[in-house]
Amino acid sequence: MKEVITFKSGKFIFCDQYDKPRIEKLLVEASTLNSAISDLPILPKWSSQIDPELLYSSVAGTAAIEGNSLSADEVRELDDGKIPDAGHTAKDRLEITNLIGAYRWLDEQKANFATSRLLTEEHIRDLHRQITSGLPYEDNIPGTYRNGMVKVGNKAHGGIYTPPKIIEDVEMLMREFIDWIDSDDLLNENVFVQAALAHFHFSLIHPFWDGNGRTARLIEAMLLQAAGIRYVPKMLSNYYYRHVDDYYRAFSDTIRASKDVTPFLEFNLHGVIESLQQMKNRIANFIRVLAMRDYLHFLVSNKAITKRQNDLLALLLDDPSGKPFTLHELQRAMPYAMLYRKVSEMTARRDLKNLLERKLLVVDADNRYSLNLRGFDS
């Protein structure tokens, strides 16, 4: 723990004290999941599907916390050069464009982070410039610290917090913040703890007039990314958005606790674990699809299923939505109708019966069929 006496704002505490049993239990779970994901093979085509999706959902999530209404799909459209729904303002669109640029800047800096001081004031100023450049925020100058009072939070989420007011205090605390984050004590912490503490304490200093929340979440992403953590750096922002009330309460509860950062760390680590579990399931699903394609080739070769039955399963494997279908849709709806529109209903039923018996399909109470990715190892 580090205490700093400011010029005008009293004592400021950089705290790394937390409930060890509660947090270490979560850290073990997070570290185990992270190791499991690191050991899973990732094909380039899987990364090319996952990485843009995570970027767009992360940008939409971190912007939505601050009131921006563009969805992940609209973020993708904007990045592709299209103009989303006219209901969005030019400011909304520029916020998104800036955030896309900031995340890509982080990706470009991976090698630099590995060979230089992990976090500097210039890194933070660069991030803030990228995030707020060209935006009409009152008093805000991109990359320039605040000199004046702001109030953060609201009564509904645990109360209002007043960060340090004068620029001399902000400048001093930012220097102390960088030294603390790069200190041996913090560098010896688990990276998930280090990144969460950076997120929390930067938010307490609140050094800029606007864009502090987005900058804090990107600082956290930077530290995780520099440590080689995959996926989570971008997934956490979306977790914060989906649990935004708990996010604000975690801040307020930790501020009130004064010398105990357990509430924020606990909330943060639940997000880390949820993100890692989602990604583990997703990669495992990719691997199952790959294994099932190989299994289908074996079944066709041994005449256990027909070419048409194999083609139906291949269509289902190519459909990421996994939407169930009925017998009627099988013969009349695309893309299944390409295989079954000239086939009798009896033949279609026979195909479905064979695939059900082999546990390659499952059927629900409404007679809707869907792929059973676990069928080949049943």
mmCIF file of C-alpha atoms in Angstrom:
data_model
loop_
_atom_site.group_PDB
_atom_site.id
_atom_site.type_symbol
_atom_site.label_atom_id
_atom_site.label_comp_id
_atom_site.label_asym_id
_atom_site.label_seq_id
_atom_site.Cartn_x
_atom_site.Cartn_y
_atom_site.Cartn_z
ATOM 1 C CA MET A 1 0.000 0.000 0.000
ATOM 2 C CA LYS A 2 1.223 3.479 -0.859
ATOM 3 C CA GLU A 3 -0.031 6.747 0.694
ATOM 4 C CA VAL A 4 0.500 10.095 -1.036
ATOM 5 C CA ILE A 5 -0.233 13.510 0.495
ATOM 6 C CA THR A 6 -1.573 15.831 -2.186
ATOM 7 C CA PHE A 7 -1.468 19.641 -2.199
ATOM 8 C CA LYS A 8 -5.235 20.241 -2.016
ATOM 9 C CA SER A 9 -7.027 16.877 -1.905
ATOM 10 C CA GLY A 10 -5.678 15.300 1.256
ATOM 11 C CA LYS A 11 -4.351 11.746 1.434
ATOM 12 C CA PHE A 12 -4.597 9.504 -1.634
ATOM 13 C CA ILE A 13 -4.110 5.770 -1.137
ATOM 14 C CA PHE A 14 -2.809 3.322 -3.725
ATOM 15 C CA CYS A 15 -4.080 0.093 -2.222
ATOM 16 C CA ASP A 16 -3.165 -3.524 -2.976
ATOM 17 C CA GLN A 17 -4.739 -5.020 0.171
ATOM 18 C CA TYR A 18 -7.476 -7.605 -0.366
ATOM 19 C CA ASP A 19 -9.081 -10.680 1.166
ATOM 20 C CA LYS A 20 -6.484 -13.291 0.172
ATOM 21 C CA PRO A 21 -8.619 -16.460 0.492
ATOM 22 C CA ARG A 22 -11.529 -14.994 -1.500
ATOM 23 C CA ILE A 23 -9.396 -13.514 -4.269
ATOM 24 C CA GLU A 24 -6.825 -16.297 -4.518
ATOM 25 C CA LYS A 25 -9.607 -18.845 -5.049
ATOM 26 C CA LEU A 26 -10.799 -16.818 -8.044
ATOM 27 C CA LEU A 27 -7.229 -16.351 -9.293
ATOM 28 C CA VAL A 28 -6.652 -20.110 -9.294
ATOM 29 C CA GLU A 29 -9.795 -20.607 -11.362
ATOM 30 C CA ALA A 30 -8.851 -17.805 -13.775
ATOM 31 C CA SER A 31 -5.267 -19.031 -14.155
ATOM 32 C CA THR A 32 -6.397 -22.636 -14.723
ATOM 33 C CA LEU A 33 -8.837 -21.578 -17.430
ATOM 34 C CA ASN A 34 -6.239 -19.331 -19.043
ATOM 35 C CA SER A 35 -3.728 -22.203 -19.149
ATOM 36 C CA ALA A 36 -6.354 -24.510 -20.643
ATOM 37 C CA ILE A 37 -7.092 -22.011 -23.424
ATOM 38 C CA SER A 38 -3.384 -21.465 -24.090
ATOM 39 C CA ASP A 39 -3.015 -25.225 -24.634
ATOM 40 C CA LEU A 40 -5.857 -25.433 -27.166
ATOM 41 C CA PRO A 41 -4.851 -25.317 -30.861
ATOM 42 C CA ILE A 42 -6.107 -22.223 -32.703
ATOM 43 C CA LEU A 43 -6.285 -22.387 -36.486
ATOM 44 C CA PRO A 44 -5.745 -19.096 -38.369
ATOM 45 C CA LYS A 45 -9.271 -19.249 -39.817
ATOM 46 C CA TRP A 46 -10.686 -19.436 -36.283
ATOM 47 C CA SER A 47 -8.704 -16.369 -35.219
ATOM 48 C CA SER A 48 -9.883 -14.500 -38.308
ATOM 49 C CA GLN A 49 -13.454 -15.125 -37.165
ATOM 50 C CA ILE A 50 -12.962 -14.493 -33.439
ATOM 51 C CA ASP A 51 -10.665 -11.437 -33.428
ATOM 52 C CA PRO A 52 -12.857 -8.970 -35.383
ATOM 53 C CA GLU A 53 -15.938 -10.105 -33.471
ATOM 54 C CA LEU A 54 -14.241 -9.427 -30.138
ATOM 55 C CA LEU A 55 -12.996 -6.045 -31.344
ATOM 56 C CA TYR A 56 -16.456 -4.866 -32.395
ATOM 57 C CA SER A 57 -18.237 -6.161 -29.288
ATOM 58 C CA SER A 58 -15.559 -4.610 -27.048
ATOM 59 C CA VAL A 59 -15.778 -1.224 -28.770
ATOM 60 C CA ALA A 60 -19.588 -1.275 -28.580
ATOM 61 C CA GLY A 61 -19.491 -2.324 -24.912
ATOM 62 C CA THR A 62 -16.977 0.221 -23.636
ATOM 63 C CA ALA A 63 -18.719 3.018 -25.588
ATOM 64 C CA ALA A 64 -22.183 1.956 -24.379
ATOM 65 C CA ILE A 65 -21.103 2.375 -20.738
ATOM 66 C CA GLU A 66 -20.630 6.072 -21.572
ATOM 67 C CA GLY A 67 -23.984 6.334 -23.387
ATOM 68 C CA ASN A 68 -23.095 5.516 -27.000
ATOM 69 C CA SER A 69 -25.870 3.528 -28.701
ATOM 70 C CA LEU A 70 -24.105 1.786 -31.621
ATOM 71 C CA SER A 71 -24.378 -2.005 -31.519
ATOM 72 C CA ALA A 72 -21.521 -4.389 -32.316
ATOM 73 C CA ASP A 73 -23.008 -4.996 -35.786
ATOM 74 C CA GLU A 74 -23.166 -1.250 -36.415
ATOM 75 C CA VAL A 75 -19.565 -0.872 -35.230
ATOM 76 C CA ARG A 76 -18.594 -3.451 -37.860
ATOM 77 C CA GLU A 77 -20.558 -1.557 -40.523
ATOM 78 C CA LEU A 78 -18.831 1.689 -39.595
ATOM 79 C CA ASP A 79 -15.427 0.020 -39.766
ATOM 80 C CA ASP A 80 -16.356 -1.326 -43.208
ATOM 81 C CA GLY A 81 -17.006 2.222 -44.413
ATOM 82 C CA LYS A 82 -20.791 2.131 -44.165
ATOM 83 C CA ILE A 83 -22.904 4.676 -42.310
ATOM 84 C CA PRO A 84 -25.109 3.004 -39.671
ATOM 85 C CA ASP A 85 -28.678 4.049 -38.898
ATOM 86 C CA ALA A 86 -29.223 7.803 -39.180
ATOM 87 C CA GLY A 87 -30.473 7.785 -35.566
ATOM 88 C CA HIS A 88 -26.833 7.926 -34.452
ATOM 89 C CA THR A 89 -25.060 11.286 -34.240
ATOM 90 C CA ALA A 90 -21.762 12.208 -35.852
ATOM 91 C CA LYS A 91 -20.320 12.339 -32.320
ATOM 92 C CA ASP A 92 -21.472 8.741 -31.655
ATOM 93 C CA ARG A 93 -19.825 7.570 -34.858
ATOM 94 C CA LEU A 94 -16.559 9.426 -34.155
ATOM 95 C CA GLU A 95 -16.390 7.961 -30.631
ATOM 96 C CA ILE A 96 -16.590 4.508 -32.193
ATOM 97 C CA THR A 97 -14.036 5.254 -34.911
ATOM 98 C CA ASN A 98 -11.618 6.577 -32.283
ATOM 99 C CA LEU A 99 -12.042 3.477 -30.111
ATOM 100 C CA ILE A 100 -11.422 1.135 -33.045
ATOM 101 C CA GLY A 101 -8.209 3.059 -33.677
ATOM 102 C CA ALA A 102 -7.226 2.840 -29.990
ATOM 103 C CA TYR A 103 -7.662 -0.938 -29.834
ATOM 104 C CA ARG A 104 -5.703 -1.357 -33.047
ATOM 105 C CA TRP A 105 -2.973 0.906 -31.665
ATOM 106 C CA LEU A 106 -2.724 -1.450 -28.679
ATOM 107 C CA ASP A 107 -2.390 -4.438 -31.008
ATOM 108 C CA GLU A 108 0.424 -2.683 -32.858
ATOM 109 C CA GLN A 109 2.245 -1.949 -29.585
ATOM 110 C CA LYS A 110 2.479 -5.587 -28.404
ATOM 111 C CA ALA A 111 6.168 -5.933 -29.284
ATOM 112 C CA ASN A 112 7.031 -2.547 -27.712
ATOM 113 C CA PHE A 113 5.322 -3.444 -24.428
ATOM 114 C CA ALA A 114 7.443 -6.570 -24.184
ATOM 115 C CA THR A 115 10.741 -4.690 -24.510
ATOM 116 C CA SER A 116 10.141 -1.371 -22.716
ATOM 117 C CA ARG A 117 8.657 -0.015 -19.518
ATOM 118 C CA LEU A 118 5.193 -1.488 -19.312
ATOM 119 C CA LEU A 119 3.147 1.639 -18.719
ATOM 120 C CA THR A 120 4.136 5.292 -19.057
ATOM 121 C CA GLU A 121 2.320 8.608 -18.902
ATOM 122 C CA GLU A 122 2.972 8.985 -22.619
ATOM 123 C CA HIS A 123 1.198 5.679 -23.301
ATOM 124 C CA ILE A 124 -1.782 6.982 -21.339
ATOM 125 C CA ARG A 125 -1.751 10.387 -23.036
ATOM 126 C CA ASP A 126 -1.545 8.680 -26.445
ATOM 127 C CA LEU A 127 -4.527 6.489 -25.600
ATOM 128 C CA HIS A 128 -6.536 9.482 -24.435
ATOM 129 C CA ARG A 129 -5.663 11.446 -27.588
ATOM 130 C CA GLN A 130 -6.784 8.541 -29.727
ATOM 131 C CA ILE A 131 -10.034 8.125 -27.771
ATOM 132 C CA THR A 132 -11.118 11.783 -27.596
ATOM 133 C CA SER A 133 -9.554 13.387 -30.685
ATOM 134 C CA GLY A 134 -12.019 15.577 -32.576
ATOM 135 C CA LEU A 135 -14.843 15.079 -30.061
ATOM 136 C CA PRO A 136 -16.731 18.127 -28.746
ATOM 137 C CA TYR A 137 -16.296 17.405 -25.019
ATOM 138 C CA GLU A 138 -16.490 20.542 -22.903
ATOM 139 C CA ASP A 139 -13.069 21.633 -21.533
ATOM 140 C CA ASN A 140 -11.405 18.413 -22.698
ATOM 141 C CA ILE A 141 -8.099 18.664 -24.572
ATOM 142 C CA PRO A 142 -6.938 15.255 -25.869
ATOM 143 C CA GLY A 143 -3.917 14.015 -23.955
ATOM 144 C CA THR A 144 -3.994 16.945 -21.489
ATOM 145 C CA TYR A 145 -4.674 16.604 -17.761
ATOM 146 C CA ARG A 146 -7.624 18.271 -16.096
ATOM 147 C CA ASN A 147 -7.380 21.378 -13.875
ATOM 148 C CA GLY A 148 -10.670 21.733 -12.032
ATOM 149 C CA MET A 149 -13.330 19.837 -10.124
ATOM 150 C CA VAL A 150 -15.421 16.973 -11.473
ATOM 151 C CA LYS A 151 -17.883 14.655 -9.749
ATOM 152 C CA VAL A 152 -18.097 10.965 -10.607
ATOM 153 C CA GLY A 153 -20.901 8.454 -9.980
ATOM 154 C CA ASN A 154 -24.416 8.892 -8.636
ATOM 155 C CA LYS A 155 -26.506 8.049 -5.566
ATOM 156 C CA ALA A 156 -28.179 5.083 -7.277
ATOM 157 C CA HIS A 157 -24.824 3.310 -7.589
ATOM 158 C CA GLY A 158 -23.379 3.981 -4.166
ATOM 159 C CA GLY A 159 -22.751 7.710 -4.104
ATOM 160 C CA ILE A 160 -20.791 10.530 -5.701
ATOM 161 C CA TYR A 161 -17.001 10.675 -5.616
ATOM 162 C CA THR A 162 -14.929 13.837 -6.092
ATOM 163 C CA PRO A 163 -11.465 13.098 -7.556
ATOM 164 C CA PRO A 164 -8.433 15.369 -6.920
ATOM 165 C CA LYS A 165 -9.228 18.854 -8.228
ATOM 166 C CA ILE A 166 -6.114 20.781 -9.204
ATOM 167 C CA ILE A 167 -3.630 19.965 -11.936
ATOM 168 C CA GLU A 168 -0.688 19.893 -9.496
ATOM 169 C CA ASP A 169 -2.388 17.036 -7.636
ATOM 170 C CA VAL A 170 -3.340 15.253 -10.847
ATOM 171 C CA GLU A 171 0.217 15.482 -12.195
ATOM 172 C CA MET A 172 1.717 14.269 -8.927
ATOM 173 C CA LEU A 173 -0.707 11.354 -8.630
ATOM 174 C CA MET A 174 -0.176 10.259 -12.215
ATOM 175 C CA ARG A 175 3.596 10.096 -11.610
ATOM 176 C CA GLU A 176 2.991 8.132 -8.413
ATOM 177 C CA PHE A 177 0.494 5.890 -10.226
ATOM 178 C CA ILE A 178 3.019 4.961 -12.926
ATOM 179 C CA ASP A 179 5.758 4.301 -10.363
ATOM 180 C CA TRP A 180 3.390 2.144 -8.300
ATOM 181 C CA ILE A 181 2.097 0.085 -11.248
ATOM 182 C CA ASP A 182 5.679 -0.556 -12.377
ATOM 183 C CA SER A 183 6.942 -1.285 -8.846
ATOM 184 C CA ASP A 184 8.208 -4.715 -7.808
ATOM 185 C CA ASP A 185 5.241 -5.146 -5.449
ATOM 186 C CA LEU A 186 2.723 -4.770 -8.268
ATOM 187 C CA LEU A 187 4.781 -6.610 -10.883
ATOM 188 C CA ASN A 188 4.918 -9.583 -8.506
ATOM 189 C CA GLU A 189 1.128 -9.684 -8.320
ATOM 190 C CA ASN A 190 -0.897 -11.915 -10.609
ATOM 191 C CA VAL A 191 -1.412 -9.971 -13.860
ATOM 192 C CA PHE A 192 -5.190 -10.064 -13.442
ATOM 193 C CA VAL A 193 -4.807 -8.283 -10.099
ATOM 194 C CA GLN A 194 -2.272 -5.797 -11.466
ATOM 195 C CA ALA A 195 -4.495 -4.870 -14.427
ATOM 196 C CA ALA A 196 -7.608 -4.502 -12.251
ATOM 197 C CA LEU A 197 -5.751 -2.293 -9.760
ATOM 198 C CA ALA A 198 -4.513 -0.086 -12.601
ATOM 199 C CA HIS A 199 -8.092 0.211 -13.902
ATOM 200 C CA PHE A 200 -9.443 1.112 -10.448
ATOM 201 C CA HIS A 201 -6.783 3.610 -9.328
ATOM 202 C CA PHE A 202 -6.581 5.403 -12.669
ATOM 203 C CA SER A 203 -10.354 5.876 -12.422
ATOM 204 C CA LEU A 204 -9.924 7.327 -8.918
ATOM 205 C CA ILE A 205 -7.413 9.902 -10.151
ATOM 206 C CA HIS A 206 -9.689 10.665 -13.117
ATOM 207 C CA PRO A 207 -6.971 12.805 -14.736
ATOM 208 C CA PHE A 208 -8.838 13.999 -17.848
ATOM 209 C CA TRP A 209 -12.026 15.993 -18.265
ATOM 210 C CA ASP A 210 -13.623 13.252 -20.347
ATOM 211 C CA GLY A 211 -12.831 9.768 -21.643
ATOM 212 C CA ASN A 212 -11.460 8.476 -18.317
ATOM 213 C CA GLY A 213 -13.561 5.307 -18.218
ATOM 214 C CA ARG A 214 -12.612 4.269 -21.740
ATOM 215 C CA THR A 215 -8.958 5.053 -21.027
ATOM 216 C CA ALA A 216 -9.031 3.026 -17.779
ATOM 217 C CA ARG A 217 -10.476 -0.013 -19.550
ATOM 218 C CA LEU A 218 -7.878 0.267 -22.306
ATOM 219 C CA ILE A 219 -5.048 0.536 -19.748
ATOM 220 C CA GLU A 220 -6.342 -2.688 -18.227
ATOM 221 C CA ALA A 221 -6.457 -4.283 -21.695
ATOM 222 C CA MET A 222 -2.901 -3.066 -22.388
ATOM 223 C CA LEU A 223 -1.508 -4.710 -19.236
ATOM 224 C CA LEU A 224 -3.311 -8.001 -19.858
ATOM 225 C CA GLN A 225 -2.254 -8.040 -23.498
ATOM 226 C CA ALA A 226 1.368 -7.306 -22.621
ATOM 227 C CA ALA A 227 1.319 -10.362 -20.326
ATOM 228 C CA GLY A 228 0.198 -12.582 -23.200
ATOM 229 C CA ILE A 229 -3.427 -12.963 -22.065
ATOM 230 C CA ARG A 230 -5.594 -13.645 -25.114
ATOM 231 C CA TYR A 231 -9.242 -12.695 -25.685
ATOM 232 C CA VAL A 232 -9.940 -11.368 -22.152
ATOM 233 C CA PRO A 233 -8.444 -7.883 -22.814
ATOM 234 C CA LYS A 234 -11.238 -7.225 -25.291
ATOM 235 C CA MET A 235 -13.968 -9.307 -23.652
ATOM 236 C CA LEU A 236 -13.931 -7.514 -20.274
ATOM 237 C CA SER A 237 -15.413 -4.259 -21.593
ATOM 238 C CA ASN A 238 -18.448 -6.149 -22.798
ATOM 239 C CA TYR A 239 -18.760 -7.851 -19.409
ATOM 240 C CA TYR A 240 -18.674 -4.447 -17.691
ATOM 241 C CA TYR A 241 -21.419 -3.172 -19.983
ATOM 242 C CA ARG A 242 -23.654 -6.219 -19.431
ATOM 243 C CA HIS A 243 -23.207 -5.805 -15.655
ATOM 244 C CA VAL A 244 -22.930 -2.034 -15.611
ATOM 245 C CA ASP A 245 -24.838 -1.522 -12.334
ATOM 246 C CA ASP A 246 -22.565 -4.006 -10.548
ATOM 247 C CA TYR A 247 -19.553 -2.337 -12.207
ATOM 248 C CA TYR A 248 -20.424 1.047 -10.696
ATOM 249 C CA ARG A 249 -21.286 -0.498 -7.330
ATOM 250 C CA ALA A 250 -17.940 -2.323 -7.249
ATOM 251 C CA PHE A 251 -16.222 1.068 -7.607
ATOM 252 C CA SER A 252 -18.348 2.670 -4.893
ATOM 253 C CA ASP A 253 -17.995 -0.245 -2.465
ATOM 254 C CA THR A 254 -14.206 -0.218 -2.905
ATOM 255 C CA ILE A 255 -13.964 3.548 -2.407
ATOM 256 C CA ARG A 256 -15.941 3.217 0.831
ATOM 257 C CA ALA A 257 -13.753 0.306 1.958
ATOM 258 C CA SER A 258 -10.759 2.717 1.709
ATOM 259 C CA LYS A 259 -7.950 0.241 2.392
ATOM 260 C CA ASP A 260 -9.439 -2.926 0.871
ATOM 261 C CA VAL A 261 -9.801 -3.446 -2.899
ATOM 262 C CA THR A 262 -11.615 -6.795 -2.563
ATOM 263 C CA PRO A 263 -14.985 -5.603 -3.978
ATOM 264 C CA PHE A 264 -13.524 -4.381 -7.279
ATOM 265 C CA LEU A 265 -11.124 -7.314 -7.646
ATOM 266 C CA GLU A 266 -13.898 -9.812 -6.958
ATOM 267 C CA PHE A 267 -16.195 -8.243 -9.536
ATOM 268 C CA ASN A 268 -13.375 -8.006 -12.069
ATOM 269 C CA LEU A 269 -12.262 -11.622 -11.620
ATOM 270 C CA HIS A 270 -15.790 -12.923 -12.079
ATOM 271 C CA GLY A 271 -15.668 -11.149 -15.442
ATOM 272 C CA VAL A 272 -12.273 -12.675 -16.267
ATOM 273 C CA ILE A 273 -13.527 -16.166 -15.406
ATOM 274 C CA GLU A 274 -16.765 -15.781 -17.356
ATOM 275 C CA SER A 275 -14.840 -14.496 -20.397
ATOM 276 C CA LEU A 276 -12.298 -17.332 -20.259
ATOM 277 C CA GLN A 277 -15.015 -19.956 -19.853
ATOM 278 C CA GLN A 278 -16.920 -18.594 -22.852
ATOM 279 C CA MET A 279 -13.784 -18.654 -24.976
ATOM 280 C CA LYS A 280 -12.803 -22.148 -23.800
ATOM 281 C CA ASN A 281 -16.254 -23.420 -24.800
ATOM 282 C CA ARG A 282 -16.051 -21.662 -28.132
ATOM 283 C CA ILE A 283 -12.630 -23.045 -29.053
ATOM 284 C CA ALA A 284 -13.681 -26.517 -27.881
ATOM 285 C CA ASN A 285 -16.686 -26.198 -30.177
ATOM 286 C CA PHE A 286 -14.405 -25.338 -33.129
ATOM 287 C CA ILE A 287 -12.375 -28.453 -32.365
ATOM 288 C CA ARG A 288 -15.536 -30.575 -32.167
ATOM 289 C CA VAL A 289 -16.634 -29.290 -35.577
ATOM 290 C CA LEU A 290 -13.258 -30.255 -37.003
ATOM 291 C CA ALA A 291 -13.440 -33.712 -35.400
ATOM 292 C CA MET A 292 -17.015 -34.238 -36.571
ATOM 293 C CA ARG A 293 -16.112 -33.468 -40.183
ATOM 294 C CA ASP A 294 -13.471 -36.175 -39.977
ATOM 295 C CA TYR A 295 -15.994 -38.569 -38.391
ATOM 296 C CA LEU A 296 -18.521 -37.902 -41.169
ATOM 297 C CA HIS A 297 -15.880 -38.730 -43.773
ATOM 298 C CA PHE A 298 -15.378 -42.062 -41.965
ATOM 299 C CA LEU A 299 -19.146 -42.773 -41.924
ATOM 300 C CA VAL A 300 -19.561 -42.008 -45.642
ATOM 301 C CA SER A 301 -16.541 -44.156 -46.522
ATOM 302 C CA ASN A 302 -18.094 -47.050 -44.615
ATOM 303 C CA LYS A 303 -21.564 -46.434 -46.117
ATOM 304 C CA ALA A 304 -23.042 -45.831 -42.648
ATOM 305 C CA ILE A 305 -24.629 -42.610 -43.957
ATOM 306 C CA THR A 306 -25.454 -41.535 -47.500
ATOM 307 C CA LYS A 307 -23.844 -38.657 -49.371
ATOM 308 C CA ARG A 308 -27.080 -36.670 -49.009
ATOM 309 C CA GLN A 309 -27.142 -37.239 -45.244
ATOM 310 C CA ASN A 310 -23.500 -36.170 -45.072
ATOM 311 C CA ASP A 311 -24.264 -33.031 -47.113
ATOM 312 C CA LEU A 312 -27.094 -32.147 -44.724
ATOM 313 C CA LEU A 313 -24.774 -32.446 -41.731
ATOM 314 C CA ALA A 314 -22.115 -30.408 -43.557
ATOM 315 C CA LEU A 315 -24.685 -27.614 -44.057
ATOM 316 C CA LEU A 316 -25.448 -27.683 -40.357
ATOM 317 C CA LEU A 317 -21.754 -27.577 -39.475
ATOM 318 C CA ASP A 318 -21.355 -24.510 -41.709
ATOM 319 C CA ASP A 319 -24.218 -22.674 -39.957
ATOM 320 C CA PRO A 320 -22.848 -20.836 -36.896
ATOM 321 C CA SER A 321 -26.368 -19.981 -35.647
ATOM 322 C CA GLY A 322 -27.296 -23.636 -35.096
ATOM 323 C CA LYS A 323 -30.950 -22.806 -35.728
ATOM 324 C CA PRO A 324 -33.224 -25.904 -35.453
ATOM 325 C CA PHE A 325 -35.305 -26.965 -38.466
ATOM 326 C CA THR A 326 -38.503 -28.957 -39.029
ATOM 327 C CA LEU A 327 -39.267 -31.675 -41.586
ATOM 328 C CA HIS A 328 -41.280 -29.090 -43.542
ATOM 329 C CA GLU A 329 -38.323 -26.680 -43.634
ATOM 330 C CA LEU A 330 -36.002 -29.484 -44.655
ATOM 331 C CA GLN A 331 -37.925 -29.899 -47.926
ATOM 332 C CA ARG A 332 -38.892 -26.291 -48.593
ATOM 333 C CA ALA A 333 -36.493 -23.835 -46.913
ATOM 334 C CA MET A 334 -33.038 -22.923 -48.168
ATOM 335 C CA PRO A 335 -30.370 -24.165 -47.937
ATOM 336 C CA TYR A 336 -31.806 -27.597 -47.052
ATOM 337 C CA ALA A 337 -34.205 -27.568 -50.017
ATOM 338 C CA MET A 338 -31.214 -27.835 -52.370
ATOM 339 C CA LEU A 339 -30.873 -31.401 -51.077
ATOM 340 C CA TYR A 340 -34.477 -32.364 -50.342
ATOM 341 C CA ARG A 341 -36.933 -30.563 -52.641
ATOM 342 C CA LYS A 342 -36.921 -33.479 -55.141
ATOM 343 C CA VAL A 343 -36.954 -36.140 -52.428
ATOM 344 C CA SER A 344 -40.121 -37.773 -51.063
ATOM 345 C CA GLU A 345 -41.225 -37.060 -47.515
ATOM 346 C CA MET A 346 -40.682 -40.751 -46.687
ATOM 347 C CA THR A 347 -37.042 -40.526 -47.808
ATOM 348 C CA ALA A 348 -36.534 -37.322 -45.805
ATOM 349 C CA ARG A 349 -37.995 -39.013 -42.724
ATOM 350 C CA ARG A 350 -35.725 -42.015 -43.267
ATOM 351 C CA ASP A 351 -32.668 -39.761 -43.441
ATOM 352 C CA LEU A 352 -33.639 -38.017 -40.232
ATOM 353 C CA LYS A 353 -34.324 -41.349 -38.504
ATOM 354 C CA ASN A 354 -30.871 -42.682 -39.425
ATOM 355 C CA LEU A 355 -29.120 -39.522 -38.225
ATOM 356 C CA LEU A 356 -31.105 -39.559 -34.973
ATOM 357 C CA GLU A 357 -30.237 -43.222 -34.348
ATOM 358 C CA ARG A 358 -26.559 -42.412 -34.863
ATOM 359 C CA LYS A 359 -26.950 -39.480 -32.445
ATOM 360 C CA LEU A 360 -25.765 -37.021 -35.084
ATOM 361 C CA LEU A 361 -29.025 -35.101 -34.755
ATOM 362 C CA VAL A 362 -31.282 -34.425 -31.784
ATOM 363 C CA VAL A 363 -35.003 -33.576 -31.866
ATOM 364 C CA ASP A 364 -36.968 -31.482 -29.363
ATOM 365 C CA ALA A 365 -40.569 -31.673 -28.159
ATOM 366 C CA ASP A 366 -41.714 -29.513 -31.115
ATOM 367 C CA ASN A 367 -40.145 -31.891 -33.641
ATOM 368 C CA ARG A 368 -37.337 -29.474 -34.513
ATOM 369 C CA TYR A 369 -34.041 -31.059 -35.438
ATOM 370 C CA SER A 370 -30.567 -29.747 -34.706
ATOM 371 C CA LEU A 371 -26.967 -30.907 -34.915
ATOM 372 C CA ASN A 372 -25.546 -32.921 -32.027
ATOM 373 C CA LEU A 373 -21.868 -32.011 -31.900
ATOM 374 C CA ARG A 374 -21.317 -34.591 -29.183
ATOM 375 C CA GLY A 375 -22.840 -37.372 -31.252
ATOM 376 C CA PHE A 376 -19.607 -38.704 -32.644
ATOM 377 C CA ASP A 377 -18.175 -39.416 -29.175
ATOM 378 C CA SER A 378 -21.357 -40.781 -27.598
#
